[in-house]
XYZ file of C-alpha atoms in Angstrom:
776
model
C 4.647 22.773 -20.083
C 3.537 25.708 -17.938
C 2.163 27.610 -20.948
C 0.199 24.617 -22.214
C -1.239 23.810 -18.808
C -2.088 27.467 -18.220
C -4.135 27.518 -21.423
C -5.776 24.238 -20.403
C -6.672 25.638 -16.978
C -8.140 28.831 -18.455
C -10.147 26.785 -20.973
C -11.552 24.515 -18.252
C -12.385 27.583 -16.151
C -14.223 29.302 -19.034
C -15.931 26.132 -20.295
C -16.762 24.864 -16.849
C -20.157 23.518 -17.877
C -18.741 21.442 -20.726
C -15.830 20.224 -18.590
C -18.105 19.156 -15.750
C -20.450 17.427 -18.199
C -17.582 15.488 -19.793
C -16.317 14.285 -16.410
C -19.852 13.377 -15.382
C -20.239 11.302 -18.551
C -16.915 9.567 -17.858
C -17.904 8.879 -14.253
C -21.341 7.493 -15.183
C -19.964 5.581 -18.169
C -17.327 3.875 -16.074
C -19.911 3.041 -13.435
C -22.197 1.460 -16.052
C -19.286 -0.477 -17.576
C -18.274 -1.760 -14.146
C -21.813 -2.816 -13.211
C -22.307 -4.701 -16.489
C -18.875 -6.336 -16.567
C -18.448 -10.028 -15.705
C -17.477 -10.847 -12.157
C -13.742 -10.387 -11.556
C -11.704 -13.587 -11.367
C -10.713 -15.097 -8.061
C -7.306 -14.269 -6.624
C -4.539 -16.350 -8.148
C -1.142 -16.445 -6.510
C 1.952 -17.443 -8.439
C 5.694 -16.864 -8.139
C 7.409 -17.720 -11.434
C 10.935 -19.013 -11.056
C 10.634 -20.310 -7.483
C 10.907 -23.923 -6.367
C 7.586 -23.747 -4.541
C 5.764 -22.672 -7.699
C 7.528 -25.296 -9.773
C 6.452 -28.000 -7.317
C 2.904 -26.661 -7.191
C 2.654 -26.792 -10.989
C 3.984 -30.350 -10.950
C 1.369 -31.417 -8.399
C -1.382 -29.854 -10.505
C -0.189 -31.859 -13.488
C 0.517 -35.180 -11.776
C -2.333 -35.226 -9.229
C -5.241 -33.700 -11.196
C -7.886 -35.312 -8.989
C -6.402 -33.655 -5.895
C -5.904 -30.270 -7.562
C -9.098 -28.670 -6.326
C -9.367 -25.038 -5.400
C -12.220 -25.469 -2.960
C -12.054 -23.713 0.382
C -11.408 -25.662 3.581
C -12.197 -25.198 7.247
C -10.224 -27.027 9.922
C -12.457 -27.499 12.969
C -10.567 -28.263 16.180
C -12.319 -29.945 19.102
C -11.016 -30.294 22.648
C -12.740 -32.564 25.162
C -13.968 -31.218 28.517
C -11.342 -31.158 31.238
C -10.638 -34.600 32.634
C -11.980 -36.473 29.581
C -10.768 -37.488 26.137
C -12.320 -37.268 22.686
C -12.445 -41.087 22.691
C -14.723 -41.119 25.749
C -18.123 -42.457 24.533
C -20.116 -39.386 25.545
C -17.573 -36.981 24.037
C -17.242 -39.087 20.897
C -20.995 -38.935 20.412
C -20.932 -35.131 20.503
C -17.956 -34.958 18.124
C -19.659 -37.293 15.642
C -22.807 -35.192 15.897
C -20.705 -32.115 15.049
C -19.147 -33.888 12.053
C -22.600 -34.897 10.794
C -23.950 -31.382 11.249
C -21.019 -29.894 9.369
C -21.620 -32.248 6.461
C -25.271 -31.272 5.974
C -25.088 -27.642 7.095
C -24.666 -26.088 3.651
C -25.069 -27.202 0.008
C -21.611 -25.764 -0.641
C -19.967 -28.401 1.584
C -18.319 -31.173 -0.453
C -17.337 -33.422 2.448
C -16.163 -33.702 6.044
C -13.346 -35.958 7.277
C -14.146 -38.255 10.219
C -11.296 -37.905 12.751
C -12.003 -41.399 14.135
C -11.203 -43.019 10.765
C -7.544 -41.960 11.050
C -6.954 -41.412 14.772
C -3.173 -41.528 14.429
C -3.342 -38.364 12.321
C -6.417 -36.519 13.566
C -6.314 -37.203 17.329
C -3.541 -35.949 19.608
C -1.363 -38.376 21.540
C -2.952 -37.433 24.859
C -6.417 -37.976 23.361
C -7.747 -34.586 24.442
C -7.910 -32.920 21.026
C -9.102 -33.887 17.558
C -9.680 -32.029 14.323
C -11.744 -32.495 11.188
C -11.416 -30.842 7.784
C -14.505 -29.481 6.004
C -14.030 -29.226 2.239
C -16.178 -26.878 0.137
C -17.132 -27.047 -3.535
C -16.222 -23.417 -4.189
C -13.135 -21.228 -3.600
C -12.886 -19.172 -0.424
C -14.027 -15.977 -2.168
C -17.292 -17.680 -3.201
C -18.279 -19.186 0.148
C -21.573 -17.433 0.846
C -22.996 -16.019 4.062
C -25.333 -19.001 4.458
C -22.359 -21.384 4.551
C -20.503 -19.136 7.002
C -23.533 -18.930 9.252
C -24.043 -22.701 9.106
C -20.449 -23.326 10.143
C -20.811 -20.883 13.030
C -24.101 -22.487 14.117
C -22.645 -26.005 14.114
C -19.616 -25.028 16.171
C -21.751 -23.021 18.616
C -24.055 -25.995 19.130
C -21.039 -28.174 19.973
C -19.817 -25.571 22.450
C -23.175 -25.664 24.191
C -22.676 -29.423 24.574
C -19.516 -28.764 26.624
C -16.820 -29.034 23.924
C -14.168 -26.439 23.146
C -14.540 -25.830 19.406
C -12.622 -23.387 17.185
C -12.239 -23.183 13.412
C -9.468 -22.039 11.065
C -8.847 -22.157 7.333
C -9.751 -19.993 4.354
C -13.436 -20.978 4.515
C -13.861 -19.310 7.911
C -15.211 -15.794 7.790
C -12.656 -13.165 8.728
C -14.109 -10.534 10.984
C -12.612 -7.209 9.999
C -13.638 -3.940 11.557
C -12.697 -1.957 8.473
C -14.361 1.393 8.127
C -14.738 1.581 11.891
C -14.384 4.397 14.356
C -10.686 4.970 13.711
C -11.151 5.456 9.984
C -14.114 7.789 10.561
C -12.018 9.849 12.941
C -9.305 10.070 10.293
C -11.757 11.379 7.710
C -13.200 13.892 10.172
C -9.703 15.112 11.028
C -8.970 15.498 7.305
C -12.070 17.615 6.790
C -11.231 19.723 9.848
C -7.665 20.322 8.611
C -8.919 21.376 5.181
C -11.414 23.815 6.675
C -8.737 25.178 9.007
C -6.291 25.537 6.127
C -8.634 27.295 3.722
C -11.157 28.988 6.008
C -13.857 27.991 3.497
C -16.152 24.983 3.360
C -16.220 25.179 -0.453
C -12.433 25.173 -0.727
C -12.182 22.354 1.825
C -14.725 20.240 -0.028
C -13.130 20.487 -3.471
C -10.092 18.243 -2.766
C -12.296 15.608 -1.124
C -14.909 15.627 -3.907
C -12.444 15.563 -6.800
C -10.346 12.855 -5.128
C -13.422 10.659 -4.663
C -14.444 11.213 -8.293
C -10.966 10.253 -9.515
C -10.832 7.151 -7.319
C -14.364 6.194 -8.381
C -13.422 6.368 -12.060
C -10.207 4.439 -11.465
C -11.830 1.659 -9.428
C -14.717 1.368 -11.902
C -12.221 1.046 -14.733
C -10.377 -1.723 -12.889
C -13.664 -3.553 -12.297
C -14.738 -3.138 -15.929
C -11.438 -4.559 -17.208
C -11.141 -7.207 -14.481
C -12.212 -10.249 -16.475
C -10.266 -9.126 -19.572
C -6.915 -8.627 -17.860
C -7.368 -11.015 -14.925
C -7.687 -8.289 -12.289
C -9.114 -9.766 -9.096
C -11.191 -7.896 -6.561
C -8.141 -7.186 -4.374
C -6.239 -5.537 -7.233
C -7.970 -2.251 -6.484
C -6.763 -2.144 -2.846
C -3.559 -0.232 -3.557
C -5.276 1.865 -6.233
C -7.892 3.071 -3.762
C -5.368 3.909 -1.043
C -2.860 5.855 -3.119
C -5.449 7.298 -5.521
C -7.286 8.927 -2.641
C -4.035 10.178 -1.112
C -2.609 11.838 -4.216
C -6.036 13.011 -5.382
C -6.502 15.090 -2.230
C -2.929 16.400 -2.439
C -3.119 17.435 -6.093
C -6.407 19.294 -5.724
C -5.181 20.882 -2.500
C -2.092 22.255 -4.262
C -4.015 23.782 -7.166
C -6.784 25.306 -5.037
C -4.165 26.799 -2.721
C -2.236 28.305 -5.653
C -5.475 29.732 -7.109
C -6.198 31.482 -3.816
C -2.640 32.864 -3.688
C -2.925 34.230 -7.246
C -6.279 35.844 -6.449
C -4.785 37.430 -3.341
C -2.124 39.012 -5.558
C -4.829 40.768 -7.581
C -5.330 38.558 -10.618
C -8.732 37.934 -12.120
C -10.306 34.529 -11.458
C -9.555 33.260 -14.963
C -5.976 34.501 -14.818
C -5.551 32.944 -11.389
C -6.921 29.608 -12.591
C -4.610 29.603 -15.601
C -1.561 30.465 -13.548
C -2.465 27.955 -10.814
C -2.726 25.114 -13.335
C 0.361 26.343 -15.197
C 2.576 26.363 -12.089
C 1.090 24.100 -9.394
C -0.406 21.955 -12.175
C 3.050 21.440 -13.691
C 4.276 20.289 -10.300
C 1.284 17.959 -10.082
C 2.034 16.428 -13.487
C 5.637 15.647 -12.629
C 4.790 14.494 -9.117
C 2.231 12.166 -10.695
C 4.833 10.844 -13.123
C 7.150 9.927 -10.264
C 4.309 8.069 -8.525
C 3.431 6.217 -11.736
C 7.091 5.225 -12.101
C 7.109 3.880 -8.541
C 3.937 1.839 -9.007
C 4.730 0.510 -12.471
C 8.157 -0.438 -11.104
C 6.502 -3.186 -9.038
C 6.809 -5.270 -12.207
C 10.497 -5.859 -11.377
C 9.416 -8.046 -8.441
C 8.149 -10.606 -10.996
C 5.053 -11.511 -9.014
C 2.018 -11.151 -11.331
C -0.333 -10.142 -8.511
C 1.891 -7.223 -7.474
C 2.456 -6.188 -11.090
C -1.293 -5.949 -11.693
C -1.845 -4.046 -8.459
C 0.925 -1.596 -9.353
C -0.304 -0.950 -12.893
C -3.907 -0.559 -11.727
C -2.836 1.955 -9.078
C -0.683 3.790 -11.641
C -3.735 4.159 -13.875
C -5.718 5.595 -10.971
C -2.951 8.124 -10.297
C -3.033 9.165 -13.963
C -6.765 9.795 -13.602
C -6.092 11.849 -10.448
C -3.647 14.053 -12.394
C -6.183 14.644 -15.188
C -8.881 15.460 -12.642
C -6.599 17.965 -10.922
C -5.666 19.930 -14.053
C -9.147 19.988 -15.640
C -11.954 19.283 -13.180
C -10.522 21.375 -10.346
C -10.293 24.615 -12.415
C -13.820 23.945 -13.695
C -15.105 23.714 -10.121
C -13.177 26.884 -9.281
C -15.108 28.545 -12.103
C -18.340 27.731 -10.296
C -17.240 29.332 -7.030
C -14.259 31.645 -7.570
C -15.274 33.866 -4.627
C -16.636 31.342 -2.136
C -13.432 29.341 -2.472
C -11.651 32.251 -0.792
C -11.489 32.667 2.972
C -14.749 33.969 4.403
C -13.096 36.985 6.024
C -12.587 39.708 3.441
C -14.489 37.800 0.745
C -16.101 41.083 -0.443
C -12.701 42.171 -1.735
C -13.041 39.620 -4.533
C -16.589 40.432 -5.729
C -16.959 42.070 -9.183
C -20.668 42.469 -9.327
C -21.768 45.948 -8.195
C -21.865 45.967 -4.407
C -25.085 46.729 -2.579
C -25.217 49.685 -0.219
C -24.930 47.355 2.755
C -21.935 45.533 1.244
C -20.309 48.866 0.388
C -20.706 50.084 3.983
C -19.230 46.814 5.327
C -16.266 47.125 2.979
C -15.760 50.762 3.994
C -15.806 49.865 7.689
C -13.265 47.122 7.070
C -10.947 49.463 5.167
C -11.343 52.183 7.828
C -10.014 49.908 10.559
C -6.417 50.578 11.580
C -4.055 48.387 9.636
C -2.739 45.576 11.794
C 0.883 44.687 11.684
C 1.130 41.567 9.596
C 3.296 38.910 11.171
C 5.142 36.444 8.962
C 3.361 33.122 8.847
C 4.702 30.008 10.572
C 6.332 28.697 7.394
C 8.259 31.938 6.916
C 9.439 32.025 10.519
C 10.555 28.396 10.384
C 12.429 28.876 7.100
C 14.299 31.877 8.513
C 15.218 29.893 11.623
C 16.628 27.067 9.489
C 18.596 29.557 7.394
C 20.170 30.899 10.585
C 20.980 27.443 12.039
C 21.329 25.039 9.071
C 24.022 22.810 10.567
C 22.142 22.197 13.811
C 18.868 21.450 12.000
C 20.621 19.149 9.534
C 22.465 17.187 12.222
C 19.399 16.804 14.441
C 17.294 15.624 11.508
C 19.804 13.161 10.066
C 20.991 11.757 13.413
C 17.424 11.481 14.685
C 16.168 9.568 11.639
C 19.333 7.490 11.546
C 18.801 6.428 15.153
C 15.197 5.448 14.497
C 16.340 3.496 11.428
C 18.747 1.234 13.374
C 16.181 -1.554 14.064
C 15.592 -1.865 10.288
C 18.856 -3.842 10.119
C 17.031 -6.666 11.947
C 14.066 -6.705 9.553
C 12.531 -10.167 9.138
C 9.907 -10.670 6.440
C 6.982 -13.087 6.532
C 3.397 -13.426 5.393
C 0.273 -13.117 7.520
C -1.126 -16.310 8.950
C -3.603 -17.380 11.560
C -0.802 -17.379 14.117
C -0.585 -13.587 13.802
C -4.295 -12.899 14.120
C -5.824 -11.433 17.226
C -6.096 -13.881 20.125
C -9.802 -13.061 20.202
C -10.450 -14.650 16.772
C -11.528 -18.268 16.355
C -8.777 -18.773 13.749
C -6.069 -17.868 16.239
C -7.670 -20.016 18.943
C -7.782 -23.005 16.573
C -4.151 -22.377 15.632
C -3.093 -22.342 19.285
C -5.056 -25.507 20.104
C -3.346 -27.394 17.276
C 0.082 -26.105 18.318
C -0.450 -27.183 21.920
C -1.792 -30.638 21.064
C 0.081 -31.632 17.905
C 3.222 -29.474 18.064
C 4.015 -26.003 16.703
C 5.048 -27.340 13.297
C 1.644 -28.939 12.721
C 0.265 -25.604 11.488
C 2.954 -25.300 8.832
C 3.626 -28.707 7.200
C 5.922 -28.963 4.188
C 5.101 -30.956 1.059
C 7.859 -32.895 -0.705
C 7.318 -33.929 -4.323
C 9.389 -36.797 -5.699
C 9.363 -37.313 -9.459
C 11.214 -40.397 -10.657
C 13.233 -40.209 -13.863
C 13.464 -42.715 -16.691
C 16.113 -45.387 -16.919
C 18.381 -43.263 -19.096
C 18.150 -40.447 -16.541
C 16.677 -37.931 -18.961
C 13.197 -37.383 -17.552
C 10.009 -38.773 -16.070
C 7.571 -40.922 -17.970
C 3.915 -41.636 -17.492
C 2.358 -45.082 -17.441
C 2.069 -45.136 -21.246
C 5.771 -44.567 -21.728
C 5.319 -41.028 -23.047
C 7.644 -38.293 -21.819
C 6.696 -35.200 -19.892
C 8.307 -31.802 -20.089
C 11.413 -32.879 -18.161
C 12.813 -35.253 -20.740
C 12.260 -38.361 -22.882
C 11.041 -41.706 -21.627
C 12.622 -45.081 -21.952
C 10.726 -48.083 -23.232
C 10.308 -49.590 -19.811
C 7.954 -49.090 -16.893
C 8.392 -45.932 -14.751
C 10.278 -46.303 -11.503
C 8.253 -47.037 -8.415
C 7.713 -43.544 -6.993
C 6.194 -44.935 -3.801
C 9.327 -46.921 -2.925
C 11.639 -44.068 -3.906
C 9.546 -41.585 -1.960
C 9.715 -43.703 1.214
C 13.510 -43.968 0.901
C 13.798 -40.217 0.507
C 11.422 -39.707 3.440
C 13.679 -41.772 5.716
C 16.674 -39.674 4.676
C 14.843 -36.386 5.201
C 13.585 -37.518 8.632
C 17.180 -37.402 9.874
C 17.388 -33.652 9.144
C 17.496 -31.615 12.380
C 14.225 -29.787 12.887
C 11.979 -32.490 11.388
C 9.297 -33.788 13.753
C 7.790 -36.434 11.459
C 7.574 -37.544 7.831
C 4.464 -39.218 6.415
C 4.585 -42.303 4.151
C 4.829 -41.472 0.445
C 1.667 -41.363 -1.680
C 2.112 -42.025 -5.414
C -0.051 -40.862 -8.306
C -1.871 -43.268 -10.636
C 0.968 -43.242 -13.158
C 3.443 -44.263 -10.453
C 6.025 -41.665 -11.492
C 5.432 -39.013 -8.812
C 4.952 -39.205 -5.050
C 4.286 -36.717 -2.292
C 5.322 -36.710 1.365
C 4.400 -34.446 4.255
C 7.129 -33.176 6.566
C 6.092 -31.647 9.896
C 8.717 -29.307 11.401
C 9.399 -29.037 15.106
C 8.951 -25.235 14.936
C 6.133 -22.929 13.906
C 5.621 -21.702 10.312
C 6.884 -18.151 10.950
C 9.941 -19.071 13.024
C 13.437 -18.546 11.663
C 14.335 -22.175 12.349
C 11.563 -23.332 10.015
C 13.027 -21.207 7.210
C 16.420 -22.736 7.924
C 14.828 -26.201 7.793
C 13.393 -25.501 4.322
C 16.853 -24.552 3.057
C 18.395 -27.606 4.742
C 15.814 -29.937 3.155
C 16.514 -28.458 -0.265
C 20.252 -28.933 0.215
C 19.682 -32.538 1.255
C 17.339 -33.027 -1.707
C 20.064 -31.929 -4.108
C 22.301 -34.739 -2.830
C 19.477 -37.300 -2.845
C 18.491 -36.504 -6.433
C 21.750 -37.945 -7.717
C 21.619 -41.086 -5.587
C 17.922 -41.856 -6.205
C 17.682 -40.706 -9.839
C 14.720 -38.508 -8.996
C 13.646 -34.896 -8.941
C 12.831 -33.604 -5.440
C 11.056 -30.315 -4.736
C 9.943 -28.702 -1.460
C 6.660 -26.781 -1.381
C 3.616 -26.261 0.828
C 2.135 -23.040 2.151
C 4.993 -22.439 4.562
C 7.628 -22.950 1.850
C 5.687 -20.722 -0.531
C 5.559 -17.975 2.087
C 9.308 -18.300 2.611
C 9.966 -18.134 -1.130
C 7.604 -15.182 -1.464
C 9.421 -13.288 1.262
C 12.781 -14.114 -0.294
C 11.580 -12.969 -3.721
C 10.431 -9.645 -2.314
C 13.618 -9.280 -0.284
C 15.757 -9.877 -3.379
C 13.688 -7.424 -5.423
C 13.761 -4.621 -2.850
C 17.106 -3.094 -3.854
C 16.523 -3.353 -7.645
C 13.087 -1.816 -7.141
C 14.526 1.042 -5.106
C 17.274 1.609 -7.682
C 14.773 1.722 -10.541
C 12.312 4.011 -8.775
C 14.882 6.389 -7.335
C 16.910 6.433 -10.561
C 13.991 7.317 -12.838
C 12.671 9.828 -10.323
C 16.140 11.404 -10.200
C 16.026 11.955 -13.958
C 12.509 13.416 -13.824
C 13.366 15.787 -10.983
C 16.551 16.856 -12.760
C 14.424 17.885 -15.743
C 11.949 19.692 -13.484
C 14.425 21.613 -11.324
C 17.373 21.995 -13.752
C 19.723 20.807 -11.035
C 21.815 17.789 -10.089
C 21.928 18.294 -6.337
C 18.213 18.975 -5.776
C 17.037 15.555 -7.073
C 19.999 13.876 -5.362
C 19.063 15.210 -1.939
C 15.390 14.433 -2.644
C 16.254 10.786 -3.322
C 18.598 10.483 -0.335
C 16.037 12.130 1.935
C 13.384 9.667 0.805
C 15.661 6.706 1.531
C 16.371 8.114 4.979
C 12.699 8.540 5.832
C 11.843 5.032 4.551
C 14.676 3.499 6.596
C 13.459 5.327 9.698
C 9.878 4.192 9.111
C 10.993 0.576 8.678
C 13.032 0.873 11.869
C 9.989 2.099 13.775
C 7.860 -0.750 12.358
C 10.455 -3.360 13.342
C 10.754 -1.948 16.868
C 6.998 -1.968 17.453
C 5.682 -4.953 15.485
C 8.686 -7.302 15.416
C 10.409 -6.529 18.708
C 7.215 -5.663 20.570
C 8.160 -2.214 21.856
C 4.995 -0.345 22.903
C 3.010 -3.438 21.937
C 0.478 -2.781 24.692
C -0.006 0.806 23.532
C -0.860 -0.285 19.987
C -2.720 -3.433 21.055
C -0.379 -5.894 19.312
C -1.136 -9.452 20.383
C 1.758 -11.331 18.762
C 4.930 -9.502 17.681
C 6.575 -11.342 14.802
C 7.952 -11.033 11.267
C 7.005 -8.010 9.193
C 4.521 -8.679 6.394
C 6.524 -9.282 3.209
C 4.518 -6.938 1.035
C 4.600 -4.065 3.514
C 8.036 -2.587 2.613
C 7.275 -2.630 -1.123
C 3.830 -1.089 -0.676
C 5.168 1.458 1.801
C 7.907 2.494 -0.592
C 5.405 2.957 -3.430
C 2.878 4.960 -1.405
C 5.383 7.048 0.568
C 7.515 7.710 -2.487
C 4.489 9.156 -4.231
C 3.570 11.407 -1.321
C 7.205 12.397 -0.700
C 7.676 13.481 -4.298
C 4.395 15.427 -4.076
C 5.731 17.389 -1.131
C 9.194 17.769 -2.664
C 7.959 18.985 -6.037
C 5.388 21.399 -4.653
C 7.639 22.881 -1.981
C 10.820 23.120 -4.046
C 9.040 24.235 -7.220
C 7.989 27.408 -5.359
C 11.631 27.898 -4.383
C 12.728 27.294 -7.968
C 10.063 29.681 -9.243
C 11.223 32.428 -6.900
C 14.884 31.791 -7.744
C 14.177 31.827 -11.489
C 12.461 35.205 -11.068
C 15.555 36.763 -9.480
C 15.406 35.991 -5.762
C 18.556 35.103 -3.840
C 18.881 31.460 -2.682
C 17.868 32.263 0.913
C 14.924 34.383 -0.218
C 13.811 31.555 -2.510
C 13.731 29.149 0.444
C 11.646 31.594 2.479
C 9.254 32.127 -0.446
C 8.840 28.389 -0.873
C 7.804 28.005 2.769
C 5.700 31.180 2.784
C 3.476 29.865 0.008
C 3.930 26.098 0.220
C 4.755 25.226 3.812
C 1.212 25.453 5.145
C -0.249 23.465 2.258
C 2.353 20.712 2.436
C 1.888 20.525 6.209
C -1.877 20.289 5.819
C -1.550 17.562 3.163
C 0.775 15.571 5.417
C -1.519 15.885 8.448
C -4.469 14.728 6.332
C -2.638 11.649 5.126
C -1.359 10.862 8.615
C -4.860 11.088 10.073
C -6.299 8.795 7.387
C -3.540 6.203 7.749
C -3.609 6.383 11.548
C -7.243 5.285 11.492
C -6.080 1.771 10.598
C -4.000 1.491 13.768
C -7.096 0.857 15.882
C -8.168 -2.175 13.808
C -8.066 -5.655 15.363
C -5.835 -7.247 12.718
C -2.139 -6.764 13.530
C -1.182 -6.482 9.866
C -3.763 -3.785 9.239
C -2.317 -1.974 12.250
C 1.136 -2.414 10.738
C 0.216 -0.863 7.399
C -1.530 2.076 9.019
C 1.332 2.690 11.447
C 4.016 2.353 8.752
C 2.370 4.793 6.358
C 1.511 7.329 9.051
C 4.999 7.340 10.592
C 6.653 7.443 7.158
C 4.629 10.499 6.141
C 5.501 12.137 9.465
C 9.225 11.571 8.957
C 9.305 12.518 5.286
C 7.081 15.595 5.348
C 8.093 17.210 8.615
C 11.693 16.059 9.109
C 13.057 15.567 5.600
C 11.110 18.074 3.462
C 10.645 20.801 6.075
C 13.915 20.533 7.995
C 16.682 18.686 6.167
C 15.821 20.074 2.707
C 15.894 23.797 3.640
C 19.024 23.231 5.757
C 20.798 21.771 2.724
C 19.611 24.668 0.566
C 21.025 27.074 3.128
C 24.410 25.316 3.092
C 24.593 24.836 -0.682
C 23.468 28.333 -1.675
C 23.529 28.915 -5.443
C 25.333 25.627 -6.033
C 22.076 23.826 -5.156
C 20.823 24.886 -8.596
C 24.024 23.920 -10.412
C 23.686 22.042 -13.683
C 26.556 21.325 -16.110
C 26.229 23.356 -19.311
C 26.394 20.312 -21.534
C 23.573 18.701 -19.552
C 21.566 21.924 -19.598
C 21.680 21.888 -23.403
C 20.372 18.343 -23.802
C 17.695 18.303 -21.093
C 14.218 19.329 -22.278
C 12.850 22.554 -20.848
C 9.458 22.118 -19.186
C 9.194 25.487 -17.359
C 7.527 24.111 -14.222
C 8.209 27.377 -12.413
C 6.094 29.315 -14.954
C 8.919 31.609 -16.058
C 7.251 32.161 -19.417
C 3.955 32.968 -17.754
C 5.491 35.995 -16.050
C 5.596 37.857 -19.336
C 2.228 36.704 -20.625
C 0.012 37.587 -17.671
C -1.638 41.003 -17.522
C -0.417 43.343 -14.855
C -1.932 42.761 -11.452
C -4.837 44.985 -10.627
C -6.289 45.917 -7.327
C -8.608 43.371 -5.747
C -11.500 45.806 -6.062
C -11.095 45.778 -9.875
C -11.094 42.007 -10.199
C -14.345 40.911 -8.755
C -16.454 37.978 -9.763
C -19.257 36.400 -7.845
C -19.262 32.627 -7.309
């Protein structure tokens, strides 16, 4: 592996013009393909194997006229204090609002008049009413004109003295993405890179190559969107992790190139060795990330599977960019990529008289005593006190992880939005006037079965997918549905049950159950399970098939699906990564401690998220309006992203230790060497990622805050506590046994030579810096 990559790096360095041209053609070609591709499909959400999805599919089949995917906006109106919406003057203003909403945009399909069904649309105290605006297009296709018209109509009603707020998927979501916080994160990243390298050119290379890799990956996703059903949101994870690993991979290779040049190798030799050693680490780190992202398929949610595979493809592009485009760029500026101080040492063109005098003055200065760098000093401290460092690290992370035992998963809703948004205000108005469960109604589907009990039949006597029909007329679903509704109404936690509504065939009915608690409350989840248990008993007595669905039930099923998949996903990811790292490091204990350290850092990060966002600790500091359940997708996404970054840091840091050990160093010396050459780079990479992720914490949306906080704190724990404290402490305690591998396993494992052992005998002897000069 190292030999092949070394040759590839030297070839890219020599043929820099051709390499850059090829990547430019790929970049432009992907951009053209993306711009000419059909529009990506709208987001489709499905959960195969769940009761909610089964019921949703049944409704689509049995109620085709009602199965529209148009967006909706629920406009809530509250009368001025001391009046009611039925007061003539107030009613006139409400009717004017309803009329205005109906004609405000050509995309509006219709508006419900709250006075036509006052028992449903007007609160018992008469102070609040709501109307539903239905659109002809899905939420993603509602244009700015329609959004502006909705805003104008509601603002006009406010000017008339009404309190008006709007919720629903047709309402524009104000997101301050790309705001000040994110800009600060990018600026901090650039500052850290400049501080790390002491060169603007070296600092710019990781940013430029990462953006090129992400651009190619996102363009590819867009180009293939209509073919593989990749929606516009599929690229979200790909962009986040592609940028993260792209910066890391380029940072590692540029840093190794500079280290090889400092040891006296020519630029081409340094490029080859950098790609052969650091590039090998990049390849295997990338493989572990790809495993983690592709492993999202075990969750069995198509949307997550597509997001994972798309992100995995972007990571693969980032790896290719790192091992080919980065050495080509180094070929353009092999001197300017070095630190500005002492840059003349690396010039091979004949020096001018002025440059020669400057070099002579520099060499004539008294030699300063060189102090070990921070990484070396820290490694030596850990080697002297391994037990203390290990206990502090493990106990500290274990303490932070304790709240993770109380983790509750849920999905974002309007009830978790900022209290400053109109969606949250509409949600609160409905909860106050109609009850907390009004915002999360449940839908019950009742499908009657044929007389022989084998399935449901349509009005023509033909059977559907559930069985064969009898020769008679289908059972009266309306009557059966009402009977079932009366039984379900007796379930604790049910506020009301609507009359059953049957389809045209008369074999399927739907009911609406309003809980007494809000959609994200634990008692509502318990109610869904209780209704399903009751439905199982009623199915036998009523000869029908009863299913519970609705948005709230789907969210509960989604959270349960992710919760059930979390451990299998972790086992798959950690298990495959263990095998990869065992091949890389020729050791059993090194990958074992890497996997256990990752689990510890993830548990600690989840504990911190639960404490802040679920329990509300430091809520005022982070500006959290409504502590509540943790977003269901957050743990899975956090595991994928943090696992990738953690394995980056592990592979790069430990590969330098393995390289030093393979070349004859003692175990303790190998640890010091790993930190001498890799500690600063890994620390810089971690600080960059933390600054980027932390930028999301200042956003208004609580769930955006949550993702930013989770990723930033997880990187902090994994990079600085696990990789830089616990890992060297374990190496110090294990000694040579850390690199133990059974002989039988050593014989069957492939040899990839990540540490570049074979390169040691193929590289020319190091020459003095003055003999190796090349202008760039």
